[in-house]
Every structure is written in C-alpha cells, then in structure tokens.
C-alpha cells in the first residue's frame, strides 16, 4: 500500500512539474509575443516608406543605371521583401486569428501554395494528381503548405526531389511533404517546433511554430520524421 502511494505521489509531482514548466513557457512566449508585436508594428511604417521609394524607380530609370547600381537596387529590394516577411512572421506569431473553415478542393489550395515556392533549377517537385475536398481555412492552409514546401526546397541546396502525397483514413485527410535532402540532425528534431529555433542564417525561427499552431487550430496535427525528411499534416474530415 505504501509503495503504491509513493508511486502515485511521484506521478503527481511529475505532472505538477510538467504543467508548471508548460505554464512558465506559455507565459514567457506570451511576453515575447507582446514585445515582438510592438517592435514589428514600429518597424512596419518606415519599411513601407522604403518599399514605396524603391518601387518609384521605373523601368525607364533603371535602364539608365549601370549594372553595379542595378545590382545594388535589386539587393535592396530583396532585403526589403525579407524584412517584410520577417515582420509578418512575428505578427502572425503574436496574434490569434479566427479560423474560417469552408469546403475547398485541396488541389486549389496546393496550386496557390506553389505560387509562393522559390524554385531551383535542379529541384523537381512531384505533386499528387488526386483531389479531395477538405473543410478548412484555405488561406491559412495555403500558408502552411508554402512554408513546408519552401523549407523542403531549401534543404536540397539546388539538387533533389520534393514529393507531396495525400491520403485519407477514417478521421483525417493526410498530407505528407518529403524531400531527398540530407535530413534533419537528430538533436534538432525535438527542437524544430520551438519558437526562435532555426538553423538558417536568416529568418525568425517562427515559421514552423506558426504552421503547427494553424494546423492545431483546425483540430489536426503537424509532425516530422527523418530518412527521408517528411512533414505530415493531418486535418479532420
């Protein structure tokens, strides 16, 4: 009897410790989110001005510039786009938006997501031909897919294949995105969905966190496995 009570006590202590850790983590993330949101808002206005002035250079003006000056302008444009994407990531992380579900053909969502994928000449993307209508917030799931596809393409470093497959079981519509890249180091697998964690030289480390949050808001799951690297999205039917 005493052993049983000790065991139950250990289990309760373990649960309390785990929940306390989760609570501290949640509060810390909320604080980070609030601060990051304020900073992002402060940066958005001057960045919009920079973007506007950069776009005032018409093709006629650009044609008169020397090649080295055109290259500088292009680098500036790309940097502005990167900064805007980072700010949107931070704002998406900080705010909770309503999920608006409606029946949408999966192929429609996938086609829109593909428009945001940065292709490399040596990378082939294999897409499923079968279609299925899913009940979801199409714009948000499109964002999830484009993020996962871009990550897969970047992991290949210019050479390899990305494969998207779909299937259905009794409860879920399942999307798998795999790449033929080197894989994710085992030590990073547990951290990959943690806020601010990234192995890239640029970016916020929030992309996968936001993707996971969106999928979970739909009542689904987002997970990752290795060999080959595969991200699996499940969405309720």
C-alpha positions as CSV (number, residue, x, y, z in Angstrom):
1,X,0.0,0.0,0.0
2,X,2.8,2.4,1.0
3,X,4.7,1.7,-2.3
4,X,1.5,2.4,-4.3
5,X,1.0,5.7,-2.5
6,X,4.6,6.7,-3.1
7,X,4.3,5.8,-6.8
8,X,1.1,7.9,-7.1
9,X,2.8,10.8,-5.3
10,X,5.8,10.6,-7.7
11,X,3.4,10.7,-10.6
12,X,1.5,13.7,-9.2
13,X,4.8,15.6,-8.6
14,X,5.9,14.8,-12.1
15,X,2.6,16.1,-13.6
16,X,2.7,19.3,-11.5
17,X,6.3,19.9,-12.6
18,X,5.4,19.3,-16.2
19,X,2.4,21.6,-16.0
20,X,4.4,24.3,-14.2
21,X,7.1,24.1,-16.9
22,X,4.4,24.4,-19.6
23,X,2.8,27.4,-17.8
24,X,6.1,29.2,-17.4
25,X,6.9,28.5,-21.1
26,X,3.4,29.8,-22.1
27,X,3.8,33.0,-20.1
28,X,7.3,33.6,-21.5
29,X,6.0,33.1,-25.0
30,X,3.1,35.5,-24.4
31,X,5.6,38.1,-23.2
32,X,7.8,37.6,-26.2
33,X,4.8,37.8,-28.5
34,X,3.6,41.1,-27.0
35,X,7.1,42.7,-27.2
36,X,7.8,41.4,-30.7
37,X,4.4,42.6,-31.9
38,X,5.1,46.2,-30.7
39,X,8.6,46.1,-32.3
40,X,7.2,44.8,-35.6
41,X,4.5,47.5,-35.7
42,X,7.1,50.1,-35.1
43,X,9.3,48.8,-37.9
44,X,6.4,48.4,-40.4
45,X,5.8,52.0,-41.2
46,X,9.4,53.0,-42.0
47,X,9.7,49.8,-44.0
48,X,6.6,50.7,-46.0
49,X,8.2,54.0,-46.9
50,X,11.4,52.3,-48.0
51,X,9.4,49.9,-50.2
52,X,7.4,52.8,-51.8
53,X,10.6,54.7,-52.6
54,X,12.3,51.6,-54.0
55,X,9.3,51.0,-56.3
56,X,9.4,54.6,-57.6
57,X,12.4,53.5,-59.7
58,X,10.6,52.8,-63.0
59,X,12.0,50.6,-65.7
60,X,13.0,53.7,-67.7
61,X,15.1,55.0,-64.8
62,X,16.6,51.5,-64.1
63,X,17.6,51.2,-67.7
64,X,19.9,54.3,-67.3
65,X,21.7,52.8,-64.3
66,X,25.0,51.0,-64.5
67,X,24.9,47.2,-63.9
68,X,26.5,47.5,-60.5
69,X,23.9,50.1,-59.4
70,X,21.1,47.9,-60.7
71,X,22.5,45.0,-58.7
72,X,22.5,47.2,-55.6
73,X,18.9,48.2,-56.2
74,X,17.9,44.5,-56.6
75,X,19.7,43.5,-53.4
76,X,17.9,46.4,-51.6
77,X,14.5,45.2,-53.0
78,X,15.2,41.6,-51.9
79,X,16.3,42.8,-48.4
80,X,13.1,44.8,-48.1
81,X,11.0,41.7,-49.0
82,X,12.9,39.6,-46.5
83,X,12.3,42.2,-43.8
84,X,8.6,42.4,-44.6
85,X,8.3,38.6,-44.4
86,X,10.1,38.5,-41.0
87,X,7.7,41.2,-39.7
88,X,4.6,39.3,-40.9
89,X,6.0,36.1,-39.2
90,X,6.4,38.0,-36.0
91,X,2.9,39.5,-36.2
92,X,1.4,36.1,-37.1
93,X,3.1,34.6,-34.0
94,X,1.8,37.4,-31.8
95,X,-1.8,37.4,-32.8
96,X,-4.5,34.8,-32.6
97,X,-6.8,35.0,-35.6
98,X,-10.1,33.2,-36.2
99,X,-10.1,30.1,-38.3
100,X,-12.8,30.3,-41.0
101,X,-13.5,26.8,-42.4
102,X,-15.3,26.1,-45.6
103,X,-15.2,23.2,-48.1
104,X,-12.3,23.7,-50.6
105,X,-10.7,21.4,-53.1
106,X,-7.2,20.5,-51.9
107,X,-5.7,21.0,-55.4
108,X,-6.9,24.6,-55.4
109,X,-5.0,25.2,-52.2
110,X,-1.9,23.4,-53.4
111,X,-1.8,25.4,-56.7
112,X,-1.9,28.7,-54.8
113,X,0.8,27.5,-52.3
114,X,3.0,26.6,-55.3
115,X,2.9,30.2,-56.4
116,X,4.9,31.1,-53.4
117,X,7.6,28.5,-53.7
118,X,11.0,29.7,-54.7
119,X,12.1,27.1,-57.3
120,X,15.6,26.0,-58.0
121,X,16.5,24.6,-61.5
122,X,17.9,21.3,-60.1
123,X,14.9,20.6,-57.9
124,X,11.9,18.5,-59.0
125,X,8.6,18.8,-57.2
126,X,6.2,15.8,-57.5
127,X,2.6,16.6,-56.8
128,X,-0.4,14.3,-56.3
129,X,-3.0,14.1,-59.0
130,X,-5.9,13.0,-56.9
131,X,-8.2,15.7,-55.5
132,X,-10.2,15.8,-52.3
133,X,-12.4,18.5,-50.8
134,X,-11.4,19.4,-47.3
135,X,-13.1,21.7,-44.8
136,X,-10.5,24.3,-43.7
137,X,-9.4,27.9,-43.8
138,X,-7.9,27.7,-47.3
139,X,-5.7,30.8,-47.0
140,X,-4.1,29.6,-43.8
141,X,-3.5,26.0,-45.0
142,X,-2.1,27.5,-48.2
143,X,0.4,29.4,-46.0
144,X,1.3,26.2,-44.1
145,X,1.9,24.3,-47.4
146,X,4.0,27.1,-49.0
147,X,6.2,27.3,-45.8
148,X,6.7,23.5,-45.7
149,X,7.4,23.3,-49.5
150,X,9.9,26.2,-49.4
151,X,11.7,24.6,-46.4
152,X,11.9,21.3,-48.4
153,X,13.3,23.1,-51.5
154,X,15.9,25.0,-49.4
155,X,17.0,21.7,-47.7
156,X,18.0,20.3,-51.1
157,X,20.6,23.0,-51.8
158,X,19.7,23.2,-55.5
159,X,19.6,19.4,-56.3
160,X,17.0,16.7,-55.5
161,X,13.3,16.0,-55.3
162,X,10.3,17.1,-53.2
163,X,7.3,14.8,-53.1
164,X,3.8,15.6,-51.9
165,X,1.4,12.8,-51.2
166,X,-2.1,12.7,-49.9
167,X,-4.3,10.0,-48.3
168,X,-7.4,9.6,-46.3
169,X,-8.2,7.5,-43.3
170,X,-11.4,7.2,-41.3
171,X,-10.9,10.5,-39.5
172,X,-8.3,12.6,-41.3
173,X,-7.0,14.0,-44.6
174,X,-3.3,13.4,-44.5
175,X,-0.7,15.4,-46.4
176,X,3.0,14.3,-46.5
177,X,5.8,16.5,-47.8
178,X,9.1,14.7,-48.2
179,X,12.5,15.7,-49.6
180,X,15.6,13.8,-50.7
181,X,17.9,16.1,-48.8
182,X,20.4,15.1,-46.1
183,X,17.8,15.1,-43.3
184,X,17.5,16.9,-40.0
185,X,20.1,16.2,-37.3
186,X,18.6,14.0,-34.6
187,X,19.5,16.6,-31.9
188,X,17.3,19.2,-33.8
189,X,14.2,17.0,-34.3
190,X,12.8,17.7,-30.8
191,X,13.5,21.5,-31.1
192,X,12.2,22.0,-34.6
193,X,8.8,23.3,-33.5
194,X,10.2,25.5,-30.7
195,X,9.8,29.3,-31.1
196,X,13.0,31.1,-32.3
197,X,14.8,27.8,-33.1
198,X,16.4,27.9,-36.6
199,X,19.4,26.5,-38.4
200,X,19.2,29.2,-41.1
201,X,21.4,32.3,-41.2
202,X,18.3,34.5,-41.8
203,X,14.7,34.3,-40.5
204,X,12.9,34.3,-37.2
205,X,12.5,30.7,-36.4
206,X,8.8,31.2,-36.2
207,X,7.6,29.6,-39.5
208,X,7.1,26.1,-38.3
209,X,5.7,27.3,-34.9
210,X,3.0,29.2,-36.8
211,X,2.3,26.3,-39.1
212,X,1.9,24.0,-36.2
213,X,-0.4,26.4,-34.4
214,X,-2.6,26.8,-37.6
215,X,-2.9,23.1,-38.1
216,X,-3.8,22.5,-34.4
217,X,-6.4,25.3,-34.6
218,X,-8.0,23.1,-37.3
219,X,-8.0,20.2,-34.9
220,X,-5.2,18.5,-36.7
221,X,-1.5,17.7,-36.2
222,X,1.8,18.6,-37.7
223,X,4.8,16.2,-37.1
224,X,8.2,15.5,-38.6
225,X,10.2,12.3,-39.2
226,X,13.6,11.6,-40.8
227,X,15.0,9.4,-43.5
228,X,13.6,10.9,-45.7
229,X,12.7,14.2,-44.0
230,X,8.9,14.1,-44.0
231,X,6.5,16.7,-42.6
232,X,3.0,15.2,-42.0
233,X,-0.1,17.3,-41.8
234,X,-3.4,15.7,-40.6
235,X,-6.7,17.6,-40.9
236,X,-10.0,16.4,-39.6
237,X,-12.5,15.3,-42.3
